[in-house]
Short mmCIF file of C-alpha atoms in Angstrom, two decimals:
data_model
loop_
_atom_site.label_atom_id
_atom_site.label_comp_id
_atom_site.label_asym_id
_atom_site.label_seq_id
_atom_site.Cartn_x
_atom_site.Cartn_y
_atom_site.Cartn_z
CA UNK A 476 19.53 4.57 24.59
CA UNK A 477 17.03 2.25 22.91
CA UNK A 478 17.20 -0.52 20.35
CA UNK A 479 15.62 -0.71 16.91
CA UNK A 480 15.68 -4.01 14.99
CA UNK A 481 15.99 -3.67 11.21
CA UNK A 482 14.51 -6.00 8.64
CA UNK A 483 17.89 -7.79 8.45
CA UNK A 484 17.75 -8.50 12.22
CA UNK A 485 20.41 -5.88 12.90
CA UNK A 486 20.09 -4.24 16.32
CA UNK A 487 20.65 -0.48 16.15
CA UNK A 488 21.41 1.58 19.23
CA UNK A 489 19.57 4.90 19.01
CA UNK A 490 18.72 7.74 21.38
CA UNK A 491 14.99 8.28 21.72
CA UNK A 492 13.74 11.89 21.77
CA UNK A 493 11.74 12.54 24.93
CA UNK A 494 8.74 14.77 25.57
CA UNK A 495 10.51 18.04 26.56
CA UNK A 496 12.69 18.06 23.42
CA UNK A 497 9.80 17.11 21.17
CA UNK A 498 7.61 19.77 22.79
CA UNK A 499 10.22 22.44 22.06
CA UNK A 500 10.51 21.32 18.43
CA UNK A 501 6.71 21.34 18.15
CA UNK A 502 6.61 24.87 19.60
CA UNK A 503 9.11 26.06 16.97
CA UNK A 504 7.07 24.49 14.17
CA UNK A 505 3.81 25.87 15.57
CA UNK A 506 5.28 29.37 15.71
CA UNK A 507 6.30 29.11 12.05
CA UNK A 508 2.83 27.83 11.16
CA UNK A 509 1.14 30.71 12.98
CA UNK A 510 3.25 33.22 11.04
CA UNK A 511 2.34 31.57 7.73
CA UNK A 512 -1.36 31.48 8.66
CA UNK A 513 -1.29 35.17 9.63
CA UNK A 514 0.35 36.10 6.32
CA UNK A 515 -2.14 34.07 4.26
CA UNK A 516 -5.22 35.33 6.09
CA UNK A 517 -4.00 38.92 5.84
CA UNK A 518 -3.57 38.56 2.09
CA UNK A 519 -7.10 37.12 1.84
CA UNK A 520 -8.68 39.63 4.22
CA UNK A 521 -9.85 42.02 1.54
CA UNK A 522 -11.46 39.25 -0.50
CA UNK A 523 -13.10 37.68 2.55
CA UNK A 524 -14.61 40.98 3.68
CA UNK A 525 -15.63 42.38 0.31
CA UNK A 526 -16.51 39.72 -2.25
CA UNK A 527 -16.82 36.39 -0.49
CA UNK A 528 -20.00 35.11 1.10
CA UNK A 529 -19.99 33.96 4.70
CA UNK A 530 -19.93 30.26 3.75
CA UNK A 531 -17.10 30.77 1.27
CA UNK A 532 -15.12 32.76 3.83
CA UNK A 533 -15.46 30.04 6.44
CA UNK A 534 -14.45 27.40 3.88
CA UNK A 535 -11.36 29.36 2.82
CA UNK A 536 -10.26 29.90 6.42
CA UNK A 537 -10.73 26.19 7.16
CA UNK A 538 -8.74 25.19 4.06
CA UNK A 539 -5.89 27.56 4.96
CA UNK A 540 -5.72 26.23 8.52
CA UNK A 541 -5.78 22.60 7.34
CA UNK A 542 -3.16 23.11 4.65
CA UNK A 543 -0.75 24.90 6.96
CA UNK A 544 -1.23 22.77 10.07
CA UNK A 545 -1.16 19.42 8.23
CA UNK A 546 0.38 20.19 4.85
CA UNK A 547 3.48 21.86 6.31
CA UNK A 548 4.37 18.89 8.50
CA UNK A 549 3.54 16.24 5.91
CA UNK A 550 5.45 18.02 3.15
CA UNK A 551 8.53 18.69 5.29
CA UNK A 552 8.72 15.19 6.77
CA UNK A 553 8.25 13.59 3.34
CA UNK A 554 10.84 15.71 1.53
CA UNK A 555 13.44 15.66 4.32
CA UNK A 556 12.83 12.05 5.38
CA UNK A 557 11.43 12.77 8.82
CA UNK A 558 12.45 16.32 9.71
CA UNK A 559 10.66 19.63 10.12
CA UNK A 560 12.35 22.96 10.77
CA UNK A 561 11.89 22.53 14.51
CA UNK A 562 13.33 19.01 14.44
CA UNK A 563 16.29 20.17 12.34
CA UNK A 564 17.16 22.84 14.90
CA UNK A 565 17.12 20.32 17.76
CA UNK A 566 18.68 17.39 15.90
CA UNK A 567 15.57 15.19 15.83
CA UNK A 568 14.31 12.86 13.14
CA UNK A 569 11.24 10.69 12.62
CA UNK A 570 12.06 7.13 11.51
CA UNK A 571 10.12 3.93 11.13
CA UNK A 572 10.22 1.25 13.80
CA UNK A 573 12.95 -0.59 11.88
CA UNK A 574 15.13 2.53 11.64
CA UNK A 575 14.45 3.25 7.95
CA UNK A 576 13.24 6.58 6.56
CA UNK A 577 9.55 7.39 6.62
CA UNK A 578 7.45 7.88 3.49
CA UNK A 579 4.44 10.00 2.62
CA UNK A 580 1.91 7.63 4.15
CA UNK A 581 3.72 7.57 7.49
CA UNK A 582 3.95 11.36 7.59
CA UNK A 583 0.27 11.74 6.64
CA UNK A 584 -1.03 9.27 9.24
CA UNK A 585 1.03 10.55 12.16
CA UNK A 586 0.21 14.22 11.45
CA UNK A 587 -3.51 13.66 10.90
CA UNK A 588 -3.66 11.98 14.28
CA UNK A 589 -1.49 14.76 15.72
CA UNK A 590 -4.18 17.31 14.84
CA UNK A 591 -7.39 15.33 15.36
CA UNK A 592 -6.44 13.00 18.26
CA UNK A 593 -3.18 13.68 20.06
CA UNK A 594 -3.55 17.43 20.52
CA UNK A 595 -7.13 18.01 19.46
CA UNK A 596 -8.86 20.79 21.44
CA UNK A 597 -11.93 18.58 22.07
CA UNK A 598 -9.63 16.12 23.90
CA UNK A 599 -8.03 18.93 25.95
CA UNK A 600 -4.74 18.15 24.18
CA UNK A 601 -4.06 15.31 26.62
CA UNK A 602 -3.94 11.99 24.71
CA UNK A 603 -0.65 12.70 22.97
CA UNK A 604 1.08 13.87 26.16
CA UNK A 605 -0.18 10.94 28.23
CA UNK A 606 0.75 8.38 25.55
CA UNK A 607 4.23 9.84 25.12
CA UNK A 608 4.93 9.83 28.86
CA UNK A 609 3.73 6.25 29.30
CA UNK A 610 5.43 4.74 26.24
CA UNK A 611 9.05 3.66 26.75
CA UNK A 612 9.97 5.01 23.30
CA UNK A 613 8.13 8.29 23.82
CA UNK A 614 5.52 7.51 21.16
CA UNK A 615 2.30 9.39 20.92
CA UNK A 616 -0.83 7.83 19.40
CA UNK A 617 0.07 9.02 15.90
CA UNK A 618 3.47 7.32 16.15
CA UNK A 619 1.91 4.08 17.35
CA UNK A 620 -0.55 3.96 14.45
CA UNK A 621 2.00 5.02 11.80
CA UNK A 622 4.75 2.75 13.16
CA UNK A 623 7.24 5.58 13.69
CA UNK A 624 9.50 6.85 16.45
CA UNK A 625 11.37 10.14 16.96
CA UNK A 626 15.11 9.80 17.63
CA UNK A 627 18.01 12.13 18.32
CA UNK A 628 20.50 12.33 15.45
CA UNK A 629 23.32 14.19 17.16
CA UNK A 630 25.78 11.60 18.41
CA UNK A 631 29.50 10.87 18.37
CA UNK A 632 30.81 9.60 15.03
CA UNK A 633 31.46 5.90 14.81
CA UNK A 634 35.07 4.77 15.06
CA UNK A 635 36.54 3.35 11.86
CA UNK A 636 37.07 -0.41 12.05
CA UNK A 637 40.62 -1.83 11.66
CA UNK A 638 41.14 -3.04 8.10
CA UNK A 639 43.84 -5.40 6.86
CA UNK A 640 44.70 -7.91 4.14
CA UNK A 641 46.02 -11.33 5.19
CA UNK A 642 49.60 -11.85 4.04
CA UNK A 643 48.86 -14.69 1.64
CA UNK A 644 46.17 -12.58 -0.11
CA UNK A 645 48.18 -9.40 -0.75
CA UNK A 646 48.81 -10.21 -4.42
CA UNK A 647 45.15 -11.06 -4.94
CA UNK A 648 44.08 -7.79 -3.29
CA UNK A 649 46.41 -5.76 -5.51
CA UNK A 650 44.84 -7.34 -8.60
CA UNK A 651 41.26 -6.50 -7.59
CA UNK A 652 39.06 -4.48 -9.94
CA UNK A 653 37.28 -1.99 -7.67
CA UNK A 654 35.91 0.53 -10.16
CA UNK A 655 32.35 -0.80 -9.77
CA UNK A 656 32.42 -0.68 -5.95
CA UNK A 657 30.29 2.32 -5.02
CA UNK A 658 30.94 4.57 -2.05
CA UNK A 659 27.55 3.68 -0.59
CA UNK A 660 28.23 -0.06 -0.64
CA UNK A 661 31.75 0.44 0.76
CA UNK A 662 30.40 2.60 3.60
CA UNK A 663 27.76 -0.02 4.36
CA UNK A 664 30.41 -2.72 4.61
CA UNK A 665 32.59 -0.48 6.77
CA UNK A 666 29.68 0.21 9.14
CA UNK A 667 28.97 -3.53 9.36
CA UNK A 668 32.57 -4.22 10.40
CA UNK A 669 32.46 -1.37 12.93
CA UNK A 670 29.23 -2.70 14.47
CA UNK A 671 30.19 -6.39 14.24
CA UNK A 672 30.47 -6.90 17.99
CA UNK A 673 27.09 -5.21 18.59
CA UNK A 674 25.20 -7.61 16.29
CA UNK A 675 23.51 -10.81 17.29
CA UNK A 676 25.41 -13.96 16.15
CA UNK A 677 22.77 -14.81 13.57
CA UNK A 678 22.83 -11.25 12.26
CA UNK A 679 26.64 -11.32 12.06
CA UNK A 680 26.48 -14.30 9.73
CA UNK A 681 23.45 -13.30 7.67
CA UNK A 682 24.36 -9.66 7.14
CA UNK A 683 28.04 -10.48 6.55
CA UNK A 684 27.22 -13.05 3.88
CA UNK A 685 24.72 -10.70 2.20
CA UNK A 686 27.26 -7.85 2.04
CA UNK A 687 30.04 -10.17 0.89
CA UNK A 688 27.79 -11.45 -1.89
CA UNK A 689 27.04 -7.88 -3.05
CA UNK A 690 30.67 -6.79 -2.87
CA UNK A 691 31.79 -10.00 -4.62
CA UNK A 692 29.38 -9.26 -7.44
CA UNK A 693 31.08 -5.92 -8.27
CA UNK A 694 34.70 -6.94 -7.67
CA UNK A 695 36.95 -9.40 -9.46
CA UNK A 696 38.68 -11.80 -9.24
CA UNK A 697 37.33 -13.98 -6.45
CA UNK A 698 39.63 -14.89 -3.54
CA UNK A 699 42.01 -17.74 -4.41
CA UNK A 700 41.18 -19.45 -1.13
CA UNK A 701 38.06 -19.60 0.99
CA UNK A 702 37.90 -16.86 3.62
CA UNK A 703 35.18 -15.68 5.96
CA UNK A 704 32.83 -12.88 4.96
CA UNK A 705 34.25 -10.29 7.43
CA UNK A 706 37.81 -11.05 6.27
CA UNK A 707 36.78 -10.69 2.63
CA UNK A 708 35.10 -7.33 3.27
CA UNK A 709 38.07 -6.13 5.32
CA UNK A 710 40.53 -7.08 2.58
CA UNK A 711 38.53 -5.29 -0.13
CA UNK A 712 38.14 -2.13 1.96
CA UNK A 713 41.82 -2.16 2.98
CA UNK A 714 42.93 -2.39 -0.66
CA UNK A 715 40.51 0.40 -1.58
CA UNK A 716 41.97 2.58 1.16
CA UNK A 717 45.54 1.77 0.09
CA UNK A 718 44.83 2.88 -3.46
CA UNK A 719 43.18 6.08 -2.25
CA UNK A 720 46.20 6.89 -0.06
CA UNK A 721 48.53 6.22 -2.98
CA UNK A 722 46.49 8.51 -5.21
CA UNK A 723 46.54 11.29 -2.62
CA UNK A 724 50.30 10.85 -2.16
CA UNK A 725 50.93 11.45 -5.87
CA UNK A 726 48.69 14.54 -5.85
CA UNK A 727 50.12 16.24 -2.75
CA UNK A 728 51.44 19.80 -3.36
CA UNK A 729 55.14 20.48 -3.83
CA UNK A 730 55.45 22.40 -0.56
CA UNK A 731 54.54 19.21 1.32
CA UNK A 732 58.18 18.11 0.90
CA UNK A 733 59.43 21.04 2.99
CA UNK A 734 60.09 20.47 6.64
CA UNK A 735 59.71 22.98 9.43
CA UNK A 736 60.81 23.26 13.03
CA UNK A 737 57.94 20.98 14.05
CA UNK A 738 57.86 18.78 10.97
CA UNK A 739 58.86 15.14 10.98
CA UNK A 740 62.21 13.95 9.67
CA UNK A 741 60.41 12.27 6.78
CA UNK A 742 58.08 14.82 5.20
CA UNK A 743 55.55 12.27 4.06
CA UNK A 744 55.45 8.89 5.67
CA UNK A 745 52.32 7.13 4.49
CA UNK A 746 50.92 4.46 6.73
CA UNK A 747 51.33 0.79 6.03
CA UNK A 748 49.46 -0.05 2.80
CA UNK A 749 46.85 -2.15 4.49
CA UNK A 750 47.16 -1.25 8.16
CA UNK A 751 48.32 -3.47 10.97
CA UNK A 752 45.49 -5.63 12.31
CA UNK A 753 44.63 -4.96 15.93
CA UNK A 754 43.40 -7.63 18.34
CA UNK A 755 39.65 -7.71 18.14
CA UNK A 756 36.63 -9.87 17.45
CA UNK A 757 37.93 -10.99 14.02
CA UNK A 758 41.71 -11.23 14.60
CA UNK A 759 43.63 -13.23 17.17
CA UNK A 760 46.23 -11.18 19.11
CA UNK A 761 49.10 -13.36 17.91
CA UNK A 762 48.22 -12.96 14.25
CA UNK A 763 50.77 -10.96 12.18
CA UNK A 764 49.89 -9.48 8.78
CA UNK A 765 51.84 -10.25 5.62
CA UNK A 766 53.24 -13.55 6.97
CA UNK A 767 51.77 -16.59 5.18
CA UNK A 768 49.99 -18.98 7.51
CA UNK A 769 51.22 -22.53 8.06
CA UNK A 770 49.60 -25.10 5.80
CA UNK A 771 46.39 -26.37 7.30
CA UNK A 772 44.58 -29.37 5.94
CA UNK A 773 41.00 -28.55 4.99
CA UNK A 774 38.37 -29.85 7.35
CA UNK A 775 35.22 -31.52 6.02
CA UNK A 776 32.94 -29.24 8.06
CA UNK A 777 34.49 -26.13 6.42
CA UNK A 778 33.92 -27.28 2.85
CA UNK A 779 30.79 -25.20 2.22
CA UNK A 780 31.68 -22.30 -0.04
CA UNK A 781 29.45 -19.34 -0.81
CA UNK A 782 28.99 -17.98 -4.36
CA UNK A 783 31.56 -15.23 -3.90
CA UNK A 784 34.34 -17.68 -3.05
CA UNK A 785 34.42 -17.22 0.73
CA UNK A 786 33.36 -19.38 3.64
CA UNK A 787 30.52 -18.38 5.88
CA UNK A 788 31.82 -17.17 9.24
CA UNK A 789 32.98 -20.25 11.10
CA UNK A 790 36.01 -20.88 8.93
CA UNK A 791 38.72 -19.58 11.22
CA UNK A 792 41.88 -20.68 9.48
CA UNK A 793 45.03 -18.84 10.65
CA UNK A 794 45.75 -15.79 8.53
CA UNK A 795 42.45 -15.93 6.66
CA UNK A 796 39.92 -14.24 8.93
CA UNK A 797 39.69 -11.94 11.85
#
């Protein structure tokens, strides 16, 4: 495992692709390229032998080799955001040093250096191998210059974070307008909550406040009381999930009401609308959902309120955050 730090100071745990796996992916791509080159040169053979001059023939062969060897990799990595056919088969992907997808310039730089430096015949194809073996992230020279790294994509899916709505905010959650909340933004907030314990303290605050501001801009109304950013995101996602479960319950087929020898006594027992909060980094073990917290006098140091109506993490009033 290795760490990549995003532009928002979020530390991502990724698996770096090492030399043997990358070599196998490169061999698959090179085999495909050789087949394409053979097909193109065969189709041009008659023209090269009959009509073309020697200089033109050499130029055409050079252009074909350059387009296939460089153009194939650049085109595939640009269109698929860091994958070639060989990398797809082995579950590899080229990303930038901050974990984001590569663009055309990154693909062009790393593949030009792949051909003319890393595995160039006049260098005995050694610089790329030596650099990859010595670099802790398995980078060859082209990756170092382009600012990219090859990672393994095949990993276990991330566990879904526990979501809940504090008891005194249930009515507010049920009145939320969520039609403008996109799936992409909701998934980003859910991933932030799932990775909360893996983030640095400064990243927990900064990224949480940024996501809460974005979610608060597409939802209404604002919370009636100040709550922390993670609690606000959890409440919005829990209400969104509750509505989705309710919609699915009304659309279930008629045969779902039948019971069988292994069926439950109650044919359809939906889970609690918002889910029971589990002890974790945001929620104290003794906290119980749906029970209003005891009145707590506001403290002067917690009086800073963000634009969306929530406190920055640090406001840990009972029943308001987890």
